[in-house]
Short mmCIF file of C-alpha atoms in Angstrom, two decimals:
data_model
loop_
_atom_site.label_atom_id
_atom_site.label_comp_id
_atom_site.label_asym_id
_atom_site.label_seq_id
_atom_site.Cartn_x
_atom_site.Cartn_y
_atom_site.Cartn_z
CA MET A 6 64.88 -45.94 -65.53
CA VAL A 7 66.63 -44.10 -62.74
CA SER A 8 64.06 -44.34 -59.74
CA GLN A 9 66.25 -42.00 -57.24
CA LEU A 10 69.53 -40.50 -56.86
CA ARG A 11 71.46 -41.21 -53.71
CA LEU A 12 74.74 -40.71 -52.25
CA ILE A 13 76.25 -41.72 -49.00
CA GLY A 14 79.57 -40.21 -47.45
CA ALA A 15 80.63 -38.95 -50.47
CA THR A 16 82.57 -35.81 -50.80
CA ILE A 17 81.62 -33.47 -53.55
CA THR A 18 84.74 -31.24 -54.83
CA GLY A 19 83.34 -29.34 -57.49
CA VAL A 20 80.09 -27.26 -57.81
CA LEU A 21 76.61 -29.07 -57.68
CA ARG A 22 74.72 -26.45 -59.73
CA LEU A 23 70.91 -27.30 -60.81
CA PRO A 24 69.49 -23.89 -61.26
CA TYR A 25 66.51 -24.03 -63.33
CA ALA A 26 66.51 -27.61 -63.63
CA SER A 27 63.42 -29.84 -63.57
CA ILE A 28 64.33 -33.35 -61.83
CA GLN A 29 61.53 -35.36 -61.35
CA ILE A 30 62.99 -38.29 -58.93
CA PRO A 31 63.92 -37.84 -55.25
CA MET A 32 67.69 -36.84 -54.66
CA ALA A 33 69.63 -37.79 -51.36
CA PHE A 34 73.09 -36.55 -50.17
CA VAL A 35 73.26 -38.39 -46.94
CA ASP A 36 76.30 -37.40 -44.62
CA CYS A 37 78.11 -36.16 -47.78
CA ARG A 38 80.66 -33.30 -47.40
CA PHE A 39 80.47 -30.50 -50.34
CA GLU A 40 83.42 -28.10 -50.73
CA GLU A 41 81.29 -25.74 -52.64
CA ALA A 42 78.17 -24.04 -52.03
CA VAL A 43 75.12 -25.84 -53.30
CA GLU A 44 73.01 -23.87 -56.00
CA LEU A 45 69.17 -25.04 -56.73
CA SER A 46 67.82 -21.78 -57.04
CA ASP A 47 64.50 -21.71 -59.52
CA ALA A 48 64.92 -25.33 -59.76
CA SER A 49 61.90 -27.69 -59.92
CA LEU A 50 62.60 -30.84 -57.69
CA LEU A 51 60.51 -33.79 -56.45
CA ALA A 52 62.25 -33.96 -53.31
CA VAL A 53 65.72 -33.16 -52.05
CA ASP A 54 67.61 -34.51 -48.63
CA PHE A 55 70.85 -33.43 -47.49
CA THR A 56 70.75 -35.52 -43.72
CA GLY A 57 73.77 -34.96 -42.00
CA SER A 58 75.68 -33.25 -44.83
CA SER A 59 78.48 -30.34 -44.30
CA LEU A 60 78.34 -27.81 -47.06
CA PRO A 61 79.10 -24.03 -47.33
CA GLY A 62 75.93 -22.90 -48.04
CA LEU A 63 72.73 -23.49 -50.18
CA ARG A 64 71.26 -21.17 -52.45
CA ALA A 65 67.65 -22.25 -53.13
CA ASP A 66 65.77 -19.10 -53.98
CA ARG A 67 62.50 -19.74 -55.56
CA LEU A 68 62.75 -23.43 -55.48
CA LYS A 69 59.80 -25.56 -56.08
CA ALA A 70 59.65 -28.85 -54.43
CA GLU A 71 56.80 -31.23 -54.79
CA GLY A 72 58.00 -33.20 -51.57
CA ASP A 73 60.20 -32.47 -48.77
CA LEU A 74 63.46 -30.78 -48.27
CA VAL A 75 65.32 -32.30 -45.62
CA LEU A 76 68.33 -30.61 -43.75
CA VAL A 77 68.49 -33.01 -40.77
CA ARG A 78 71.60 -32.34 -38.94
CA VAL A 79 73.09 -30.50 -41.56
CA ILE A 80 76.36 -28.29 -41.12
CA SER A 81 76.09 -25.47 -43.29
CA GLY A 82 76.79 -21.65 -44.02
CA VAL A 83 73.96 -19.57 -45.00
CA VAL A 84 70.60 -21.49 -46.34
CA SER A 85 68.78 -19.24 -48.68
CA LEU A 86 65.17 -20.44 -49.53
CA PHE A 87 63.77 -16.76 -50.67
CA ARG A 88 60.40 -17.42 -52.21
CA ALA A 89 60.71 -20.87 -52.11
CA ASP A 90 57.88 -23.19 -52.52
CA VAL A 91 57.85 -26.70 -50.64
CA ILE A 92 54.70 -28.55 -50.93
CA GLY A 93 55.79 -31.09 -48.31
CA ASP A 94 57.88 -30.34 -45.24
CA VAL A 95 61.13 -28.47 -44.56
CA TRP A 96 63.10 -30.61 -42.02
CA LEU A 97 66.06 -28.73 -40.24
CA ASN A 98 66.20 -30.61 -36.71
CA GLY A 99 69.51 -30.51 -35.24
CA ALA A 100 70.88 -28.40 -38.34
CA GLU A 101 73.81 -25.95 -37.25
CA LEU A 102 73.59 -23.01 -39.62
CA SER A 103 75.99 -19.82 -39.56
CA SER A 104 75.92 -16.74 -41.65
CA ASP A 105 78.61 -15.04 -43.49
CA GLY A 106 78.85 -12.03 -41.13
CA ALA A 107 75.80 -9.51 -40.91
CA GLY A 108 73.15 -11.86 -42.55
CA TYR A 109 70.69 -14.21 -41.39
CA ALA A 110 72.17 -17.97 -41.25
CA LEU A 111 68.43 -19.01 -42.64
CA ARG A 112 67.33 -16.30 -45.18
CA ALA A 113 63.61 -17.45 -46.14
CA PRO A 114 61.57 -14.54 -46.73
CA GLN A 115 57.98 -15.42 -47.89
CA LEU A 116 59.12 -18.86 -48.02
CA ARG A 117 55.76 -21.03 -48.48
CA ILE A 118 55.39 -24.57 -47.02
CA GLY A 119 52.52 -26.70 -47.48
CA GLY A 120 53.48 -28.70 -44.35
CA GLY A 121 55.42 -27.82 -40.98
CA LEU A 122 59.13 -26.11 -40.69
CA TYR A 123 60.42 -28.55 -38.32
CA ALA A 124 63.79 -27.11 -36.72
CA GLN A 125 63.87 -28.84 -33.05
CA SER A 126 67.48 -28.12 -31.51
CA ILE A 127 68.57 -25.82 -34.66
CA LYS A 128 71.55 -23.95 -34.12
CA ALA A 129 71.75 -20.79 -36.19
CA THR A 130 74.49 -17.88 -35.52
CA GLY A 131 72.87 -15.02 -37.44
CA GLY A 132 69.44 -16.10 -36.78
CA LEU A 133 66.40 -16.92 -39.01
CA ASN A 134 64.57 -14.94 -41.22
CA LEU A 135 61.42 -15.65 -42.03
CA TRP A 136 59.56 -12.83 -43.03
CA GLY A 137 56.04 -13.19 -44.77
CA ALA A 138 56.39 -16.98 -44.63
CA GLN A 139 53.59 -19.60 -44.78
CA ALA A 140 53.46 -22.65 -43.25
CA PHE A 141 51.13 -25.19 -41.53
CA THR A 142 53.16 -25.39 -38.41
CA ILE A 143 56.66 -24.13 -37.34
CA GLU A 144 58.55 -26.02 -34.60
CA LEU A 145 61.84 -24.44 -33.10
CA THR A 146 61.47 -26.35 -29.73
CA GLY A 147 65.05 -26.48 -28.07
CA GLY A 148 66.83 -24.16 -30.48
CA ILE A 149 69.92 -21.92 -29.98
CA LEU A 150 69.79 -18.58 -31.98
CA SER A 151 72.10 -16.05 -31.77
CA SER A 152 72.39 -12.53 -33.92
CA GLY A 153 74.07 -9.14 -33.17
CA ARG A 154 72.25 -6.61 -35.70
CA HIS A 155 68.99 -7.85 -36.21
CA ALA A 156 66.10 -10.08 -34.80
CA ALA A 157 67.37 -13.81 -34.19
CA LEU A 158 63.76 -14.94 -35.20
CA HIS A 159 62.61 -12.41 -37.72
CA CYS A 160 59.18 -13.89 -38.36
CA ASP A 161 57.12 -10.30 -39.17
CA GLY A 162 54.22 -11.18 -41.38
CA LEU A 163 54.31 -14.80 -40.91
CA ARG A 164 51.06 -16.94 -41.62
CA ILE A 165 50.75 -20.36 -39.62
CA THR A 166 47.86 -22.37 -39.92
CA GLN A 167 48.30 -24.12 -36.78
CA ASP A 168 51.06 -23.80 -33.91
CA LEU A 169 54.27 -21.94 -33.32
CA ARG A 170 56.29 -23.91 -31.19
CA CYS A 171 59.35 -22.60 -29.32
CA ALA A 172 59.45 -24.01 -25.98
CA GLY A 173 63.07 -24.09 -24.56
CA LEU A 174 64.28 -21.91 -27.34
CA SER A 175 67.34 -20.07 -26.46
CA VAL A 176 67.93 -16.42 -28.14
CA ASP A 177 71.05 -14.71 -27.02
CA GLY A 178 71.82 -11.11 -28.49
CA GLY A 179 68.74 -10.57 -30.55
CA SER A 180 64.87 -10.56 -30.67
CA ILE A 181 61.91 -12.64 -31.51
CA SER A 182 59.77 -10.41 -34.16
CA LEU A 183 56.32 -11.37 -34.99
CA PHE A 184 55.12 -8.03 -35.97
CA GLY A 185 51.63 -8.67 -37.88
CA ALA A 186 52.08 -12.52 -37.76
CA GLU A 187 48.79 -14.58 -37.77
CA ILE A 188 49.10 -17.90 -35.96
CA GLY A 189 45.97 -19.90 -36.43
CA GLY A 190 46.33 -22.67 -33.44
CA GLN A 191 48.71 -21.90 -30.04
CA CYS A 192 51.88 -20.29 -29.69
CA TRP A 193 54.39 -22.05 -27.49
CA PHE A 194 57.31 -20.30 -25.31
CA ASN A 195 57.62 -22.22 -22.05
CA ASN A 196 61.09 -22.28 -20.58
CA ALA A 197 62.36 -20.19 -23.41
CA GLU A 198 64.98 -17.69 -22.92
CA VAL A 199 65.39 -14.62 -25.06
CA ARG A 200 68.28 -12.05 -24.40
CA ASN A 201 68.17 -8.59 -26.15
CA LEU A 202 70.53 -6.15 -24.73
CA THR A 203 69.55 -3.30 -27.06
CA GLY A 204 65.70 -3.63 -27.73
CA TRP A 205 62.65 -5.98 -26.88
CA ALA A 206 63.40 -9.38 -26.58
CA VAL A 207 59.96 -10.33 -27.79
CA THR A 208 58.09 -7.95 -30.28
CA ALA A 209 54.60 -8.70 -31.83
CA PRO A 210 52.73 -5.87 -32.32
CA SER A 211 49.37 -6.40 -34.10
CA VAL A 212 49.96 -10.17 -33.83
CA ARG A 213 46.91 -12.49 -34.12
CA VAL A 214 46.50 -15.99 -32.57
CA GLY A 215 43.95 -18.06 -32.63
CA GLY A 216 44.50 -20.31 -29.58
CA GLY A 217 46.65 -19.10 -26.67
CA VAL A 218 50.12 -17.60 -26.01
CA TYR A 219 52.14 -19.86 -23.34
CA GLY A 220 55.32 -18.93 -21.83
CA ARG A 221 55.32 -20.41 -18.19
CA ASN A 222 59.04 -19.84 -16.71
CA MET A 223 60.12 -17.93 -20.11
CA ALA A 224 62.75 -15.48 -19.19
CA ALA A 225 62.56 -12.04 -21.57
CA HIS A 226 65.42 -9.91 -20.99
CA GLY A 227 64.22 -6.88 -22.73
CA GLY A 228 60.68 -7.16 -22.32
CA ILE A 229 57.48 -8.01 -24.28
CA ASN A 230 55.73 -5.94 -26.64
CA LEU A 231 52.23 -6.84 -27.66
CA PHE A 232 50.81 -3.96 -28.91
CA ALA A 233 47.51 -4.27 -30.15
CA ALA A 234 48.00 -8.02 -30.04
CA THR A 235 44.57 -10.30 -30.56
CA ILE A 236 44.86 -13.57 -28.53
CA GLY A 237 42.19 -15.93 -28.66
CA GLU A 238 42.77 -17.61 -25.53
CA SER A 239 44.83 -16.92 -22.48
CA LEU A 240 48.34 -15.58 -22.24
CA GLU A 241 50.22 -17.39 -19.70
CA LEU A 242 53.37 -16.11 -18.29
CA SER A 243 53.28 -17.74 -14.87
CA GLY A 244 56.90 -17.85 -13.27
CA CYS A 245 58.21 -15.84 -16.14
CA THR A 246 61.12 -13.43 -15.54
CA LEU A 247 60.45 -10.35 -17.42
CA THR A 248 63.30 -7.26 -17.20
CA SER A 249 63.03 -4.07 -19.26
CA ASN A 250 65.93 -2.51 -21.65
CA ARG A 251 64.40 1.07 -21.57
CA HIS A 252 61.18 -0.38 -22.36
CA HIS A 253 58.45 -2.08 -20.22
CA ALA A 254 59.03 -5.39 -19.30
CA LEU A 255 55.16 -5.85 -20.95
CA ARG A 256 53.54 -3.55 -23.14
CA ALA A 257 50.24 -4.28 -24.44
CA PRO A 258 48.42 -1.18 -25.35
CA GLY A 259 44.99 -2.17 -26.85
CA ALA A 260 45.71 -6.08 -26.69
CA HIS A 261 42.52 -8.32 -26.72
CA VAL A 262 42.75 -11.31 -24.45
CA GLU A 263 39.70 -13.80 -24.79
CA GLY A 264 40.89 -15.53 -21.91
CA ASN A 265 43.41 -15.00 -18.75
CA LEU A 266 46.27 -13.07 -18.68
CA ASP A 267 48.63 -15.00 -15.99
CA LEU A 268 51.89 -13.06 -14.45
CA ASP A 269 51.46 -14.97 -11.40
CA GLY A 270 53.33 -18.22 -9.84
CA GLY A 271 56.44 -16.69 -8.76
CA ALA A 272 57.22 -14.16 -11.83
CA THR A 273 59.72 -11.82 -11.30
CA ILE A 274 59.02 -8.24 -13.10
CA ALA A 275 61.76 -5.62 -13.26
CA GLY A 276 60.06 -2.62 -15.17
CA GLY A 277 56.53 -1.70 -16.33
CA ILE A 278 53.13 -3.72 -17.15
CA THR A 279 51.73 -1.08 -19.32
CA LEU A 280 48.19 -2.20 -20.60
CA PRO A 281 46.01 0.88 -21.54
CA ARG A 282 43.16 0.14 -23.61
CA ALA A 283 43.52 -3.63 -23.35
CA GLN A 284 40.58 -5.99 -23.09
CA ILE A 285 41.21 -9.08 -20.92
CA LYS A 286 37.78 -10.83 -20.67
CA GLY A 287 38.84 -13.40 -18.00
CA THR A 288 41.66 -12.78 -15.10
CA LEU A 289 44.56 -10.64 -14.82
CA ARG A 290 46.35 -12.53 -12.28
CA LEU A 291 49.59 -10.79 -10.51
CA SER A 292 49.24 -12.87 -7.47
CA ASP A 293 52.75 -14.37 -5.82
CA SER A 294 54.98 -12.20 -8.05
CA THR A 295 57.75 -10.17 -7.36
CA PHE A 296 57.86 -6.46 -8.67
CA ALA A 297 61.06 -4.01 -8.41
CA GLU A 298 60.77 -1.08 -6.91
CA THR A 299 60.60 1.00 -9.83
CA SER A 300 57.96 -1.12 -11.43
CA SER A 301 54.39 0.31 -12.37
CA ILE A 302 51.11 -1.42 -13.54
CA ASN A 303 49.09 0.64 -15.98
CA LEU A 304 45.68 -0.15 -16.88
CA GLN A 305 43.94 3.15 -17.86
CA ASN A 306 40.76 2.76 -19.88
CA ALA A 307 41.32 -1.23 -19.75
CA THR A 308 38.57 -3.48 -19.63
CA VAL A 309 39.52 -6.65 -17.25
CA GLY A 310 36.72 -9.63 -15.89
CA THR A 311 39.04 -9.87 -12.55
CA LEU A 312 41.99 -8.33 -11.40
CA ASN A 313 43.87 -10.54 -8.75
CA VAL A 314 46.57 -8.93 -6.91
CA THR A 315 46.92 -10.84 -3.77
CA PRO A 316 49.32 -11.92 -2.53
CA LEU A 317 52.47 -10.07 -3.58
CA LYS A 318 55.79 -10.76 -2.96
CA SER A 319 57.11 -7.38 -3.50
CA LEU A 320 55.06 -4.09 -5.01
CA PRO A 321 55.36 -2.06 -7.70
CA SER A 322 55.63 1.70 -7.18
CA VAL A 323 52.36 2.67 -8.66
CA LEU A 324 48.68 0.76 -9.66
CA ASP A 325 47.13 3.08 -12.35
CA LEU A 326 43.49 2.18 -12.43
CA ARG A 327 42.22 5.52 -14.26
CA ALA A 328 38.87 4.92 -16.29
CA ALA A 329 39.19 1.08 -16.25
CA ALA A 330 36.13 -1.10 -16.03
CA ILE A 331 36.71 -4.12 -13.93
CA GLY A 332 34.24 -6.87 -13.00
CA ARG A 333 35.88 -7.75 -9.62
CA ILE A 334 39.14 -6.68 -7.79
CA ASP A 335 40.60 -9.30 -5.56
CA ASP A 336 43.43 -7.56 -3.14
CA SER A 337 44.21 -6.65 0.16
CA PRO A 338 45.98 -4.14 2.08
CA THR A 339 49.12 -6.01 2.04
CA SER A 340 49.17 -5.82 -1.92
CA TRP A 341 48.40 -2.04 -2.40
CA PRO A 342 51.22 -0.06 -4.02
CA PRO A 343 52.36 3.26 -2.54
CA GLN A 344 50.63 5.10 -5.27
CA ILE A 345 46.98 4.23 -6.33
CA GLU A 346 45.40 6.13 -9.14
CA LEU A 347 41.70 5.36 -9.23
CA GLU A 348 39.98 8.32 -10.93
CA ALA A 349 36.99 7.35 -13.02
CA LEU A 350 37.51 3.73 -12.35
CA THR A 351 34.20 1.64 -12.18
CA TYR A 352 33.95 -1.95 -10.52
CA GLN A 353 31.16 -4.52 -10.17
CA ASP A 354 32.84 -6.23 -6.64
CA LEU A 355 35.60 -5.78 -4.13
CA HIS A 356 37.26 -8.85 -2.65
CA PRO A 357 36.89 -9.31 0.29
CA VAL A 358 34.59 -6.72 1.63
CA LEU A 359 36.76 -4.60 3.81
CA PRO A 360 35.68 -1.91 6.40
CA ALA A 361 35.35 1.42 5.33
CA ASP A 362 38.46 2.96 6.94
CA GLN A 363 40.55 0.45 5.16
CA ARG A 364 39.30 1.07 1.89
CA LEU A 365 39.67 4.81 2.61
CA ALA A 366 43.46 4.11 3.00
CA TRP A 367 43.19 2.36 -0.60
CA LEU A 368 41.50 5.87 -1.86
CA ASN A 369 43.80 8.19 0.16
CA ARG A 370 46.93 6.57 -1.90
CA SER A 371 46.08 8.61 -5.00
CA ASN A 372 47.89 11.69 -5.76
CA SER A 373 44.76 13.79 -6.15
CA TYR A 374 41.44 14.12 -4.91
CA ASN A 375 38.66 12.67 -6.95
CA PRO A 376 35.02 12.86 -5.51
CA GLN A 377 33.71 10.36 -7.86
CA SER A 378 35.84 7.74 -6.56
CA TYR A 379 34.49 7.98 -3.05
CA GLU A 380 30.94 8.16 -4.75
CA TYR A 381 31.15 4.76 -6.33
CA LEU A 382 32.75 3.39 -3.38
CA ALA A 383 29.90 4.40 -1.27
CA ALA A 384 27.60 3.11 -4.08
CA HIS A 385 29.19 -0.19 -3.88
CA TYR A 386 28.95 -0.31 0.10
CA ARG A 387 25.09 0.51 -0.06
CA GLN A 388 24.67 -2.21 -2.93
CA ILE A 389 25.93 -5.05 -0.50
CA GLY A 390 23.58 -3.49 2.39
CA HIS A 391 26.83 -1.74 4.33
CA ASP A 392 25.06 1.39 4.88
CA ASP A 393 27.04 2.47 7.67
CA ASP A 394 30.40 2.06 5.74
CA ALA A 395 28.62 4.13 2.67
CA ARG A 396 28.10 7.02 5.27
CA SER A 397 31.58 6.56 6.55
CA VAL A 398 32.84 6.95 2.98
CA GLN A 399 30.45 9.91 2.23
CA LEU A 400 31.68 11.81 5.41
CA ALA A 401 35.17 11.26 4.46
CA ARG A 402 34.62 12.73 0.83
CA HIS A 403 33.25 16.08 2.46
CA ARG A 404 36.18 16.14 4.78
CA LYS A 405 38.88 15.70 1.69
CA ARG A 406 36.92 18.33 0.10
CA ARG A 407 37.11 20.48 3.10
CA SER A 408 40.88 20.53 3.27
CA SER A 409 41.43 22.23 -0.17
CA ALA A 410 38.53 24.84 0.29
CA ARG A 411 38.57 28.64 0.93
CA PRO A 412 39.11 29.57 4.61
CA SER A 413 35.28 30.57 4.75
CA ALA A 414 34.15 27.50 3.37
CA ARG A 415 36.34 25.17 5.88
CA LEU A 416 34.81 27.23 8.71
CA TRP A 417 31.38 26.43 7.54
CA GLY A 418 32.38 22.69 6.74
CA TYR A 419 34.06 22.28 10.30
CA LEU A 420 30.49 23.39 11.71
CA GLU A 421 28.67 20.85 9.59
CA ASP A 422 31.02 18.32 10.43
CA ILE A 423 30.58 18.97 14.08
CA THR A 424 26.87 19.42 14.32
CA VAL A 425 25.57 16.93 11.96
CA GLY A 426 28.56 15.15 10.05
CA TYR A 427 27.69 16.46 6.81
CA GLY A 428 24.17 14.81 7.32
CA TYR A 429 25.68 11.38 7.34
CA ARG A 430 25.56 11.50 11.48
CA PRO A 431 22.23 12.89 12.15
CA GLY A 432 22.78 11.85 15.90
CA ARG A 433 24.94 14.73 16.28
CA ALA A 434 22.46 17.26 15.50
CA LEU A 435 20.40 16.30 18.40
CA ILE A 436 23.43 16.17 20.62
CA SER A 437 24.43 19.72 19.57
CA LEU A 438 20.97 21.07 20.19
CA PHE A 439 20.69 19.60 23.48
CA VAL A 440 24.11 20.61 24.62
CA LEU A 441 23.66 24.51 23.49
CA THR A 442 20.20 24.41 24.89
CA SER A 443 21.66 23.11 28.51
CA VAL A 444 24.13 25.68 28.50
CA VAL A 445 21.93 28.70 27.62
CA ALA A 446 19.22 27.30 30.16
CA ALA A 447 21.96 27.15 33.08
CA LEU A 448 22.82 30.51 32.64
CA PHE A 449 19.51 32.02 32.46
CA ALA A 450 18.61 29.89 35.41
CA ALA A 451 21.44 31.51 37.45
CA VAL A 452 20.60 35.06 35.84
CA PRO A 453 17.01 35.30 35.04
CA PRO A 454 15.49 37.65 32.65
CA ARG A 455 13.14 40.51 33.66
CA PRO A 456 9.28 40.15 32.57
CA ALA A 457 8.63 42.25 29.49
CA ARG A 458 4.62 42.79 31.04
CA PRO A 459 2.85 42.36 34.40
CA ASN A 460 1.08 39.18 35.23
CA GLY A 461 3.36 37.16 32.10
CA PRO A 462 3.63 33.20 32.29
CA ALA A 463 6.22 31.94 34.74
CA PHE A 464 9.55 31.66 33.73
CA GLN A 465 11.07 28.56 32.59
CA SER A 466 14.80 28.54 31.70
CA PHE A 467 15.09 25.49 29.52
CA VAL A 468 11.84 26.25 27.41
CA PHE A 469 13.30 30.22 27.25
CA SER A 470 16.51 28.53 25.68
CA LEU A 471 14.76 26.38 23.22
CA ASP A 472 12.48 29.76 22.03
CA LEU A 473 15.82 31.38 21.48
CA ILE A 474 17.90 28.71 19.57
CA LEU A 475 15.12 27.37 17.47
CA PRO A 476 13.69 30.51 15.33
CA ILE A 477 10.94 28.22 14.02
CA LEU A 478 9.38 27.63 17.39
CA ASP A 479 7.31 30.22 19.25
CA LEU A 480 6.56 28.92 22.80
CA GLY A 481 6.05 32.40 24.35
CA GLN A 482 9.14 32.79 26.50
CA GLU A 483 11.11 34.66 24.23
CA LYS A 484 8.40 37.63 23.88
CA ALA A 485 7.44 37.34 27.83
CA PHE A 486 10.65 37.91 29.21
CA VAL A 487 13.72 40.30 28.34
CA PRO A 488 17.62 39.58 29.24
CA THR A 489 19.10 42.06 31.19
CA GLY A 490 22.80 43.43 31.25
CA ASN A 491 25.68 41.02 29.64
CA THR A 492 23.14 38.21 29.15
CA SER A 493 21.46 39.98 26.18
CA TRP A 494 24.50 39.37 24.37
CA VAL A 495 24.17 35.66 25.36
CA ALA A 496 20.53 35.76 23.87
CA TRP A 497 21.79 37.21 20.86
CA ALA A 498 24.45 34.87 20.32
CA SER A 499 22.31 31.98 20.93
CA THR A 500 19.59 33.20 18.33
CA MET A 501 22.40 33.45 15.66
CA ALA A 502 23.91 30.05 16.81
CA GLY A 503 20.38 28.56 16.73
CA TRP A 504 20.10 29.92 13.02
CA LEU A 505 23.39 28.53 11.82
CA LEU A 506 22.81 25.17 13.45
CA ALA A 507 19.05 24.90 12.29
CA THR A 508 20.22 25.84 8.32
CA THR A 509 23.01 23.11 8.82
CA VAL A 510 20.82 20.55 10.36
CA ILE A 511 18.07 21.52 7.57
CA ALA A 512 20.87 21.17 4.84
CA GLY A 513 22.18 17.70 5.97
CA LEU A 514 18.74 16.40 6.73
CA THR A 515 17.85 17.37 3.13
CA ARG A 516 21.05 15.95 1.58
CA ARG A 517 20.16 12.32 3.54
CA LEU A 518 16.67 12.57 2.16
CA SER A 519 17.84 13.52 -1.21
CA ARG A 520 20.24 10.61 -1.24
CA SER A 521 17.81 8.14 0.29
CA SER A 522 14.95 9.02 -2.42
CA HIS A 523 17.60 7.28 -5.10
#
């Protein structure tokens, strides 16, 4: 009884055709040379080993193998494993595959592997097609893939129980596509380089990763698309290089990241970072990164645990935080882009605690006036006990609104500002009253009014001025004396000014009392 078929260093001049064959012994063709493509389609084999062999191609569609399929160090044309079912492992370490033109070098849609696909240092001109494949783990560390017309690593709908390892992978002239893939463990892209001149370097909409995605020092020329991705731990892109190709450098609307999103450690970003509606439970860390002048960061409606943007080596042009919900913002004036949109932004903490004048400069980088941004900042200052800063922010809010008001409203606003500081500078009311009263008293001391009746009270210029200016008071002087000549106009003007000033003071005090009650 033959226990195995094993050929070493043989040259096979004819065609090895075993379609629909059922062979229950292991077959090994080690360091062999095949002059014709090998045909194993629809065969049922125990195990087959082509280690070190050279062959024009391998057709093994719908192959069923109870053990391993070994293609270590093979030099081959197209290897086709469409719907193949390998209960063991598939080994492609050090293999060199090339396509017949426009197709893939490895054609393995819906390939099912009970173990892993191990292809360390593989070279595939034409790329790998693993659409809808299933495996325990996939190892492509140190591989070199190239493709001119399609994704160099096509893994849409891929299902992996454990890890996808692409550390050190080099992809030139194509992309990595993981649309709708499910990876139970980790996804490794550390030190990988992907260069695509026409589209995304990595495109993975709706990908689901049970662990983290690690791309430290990765280079993605063409950008990364993680639309609606779900990542069970962190997305680490520290020290990476992301460049856009008419797209964003990183696009992840609606993405969900359970841990951190790190774009720090000297990362270089040339293009937009767009994360609208994304949920990042940990820290979005952009510190120590370099942004191109045209880069932007879009966090509209995003939910972020901590946003860390300090320090930055160079600034993006826009930081859009409209309607974002952020637990804590770590920033500094040197890390603020020229344009910051803050409408409807909510946050729990700002670090470090900056004085109001610096935070007002932060608000003023928005292209439009948003009163709720001022209200929220003032509430934050009150919450941490910085009442003076809170009043400064509220005062700035009124001044900002006044600049776009009608002329009459602006005039009234200036009066409120000068006299009582819109209710946030109550000391100004006393100063205004004192100055007006003193001026009027000095004038009537120089030109006293005539008595209205004989035997009236003695004239007191200061009390007379108070009686004119404060309509709510009745000190008897205004009724007892009548201004003469031009001073009658002064009395009338003083009364009008008093009414306006009193109304403004009452409005300001009412506003402050109303605010204090809350």
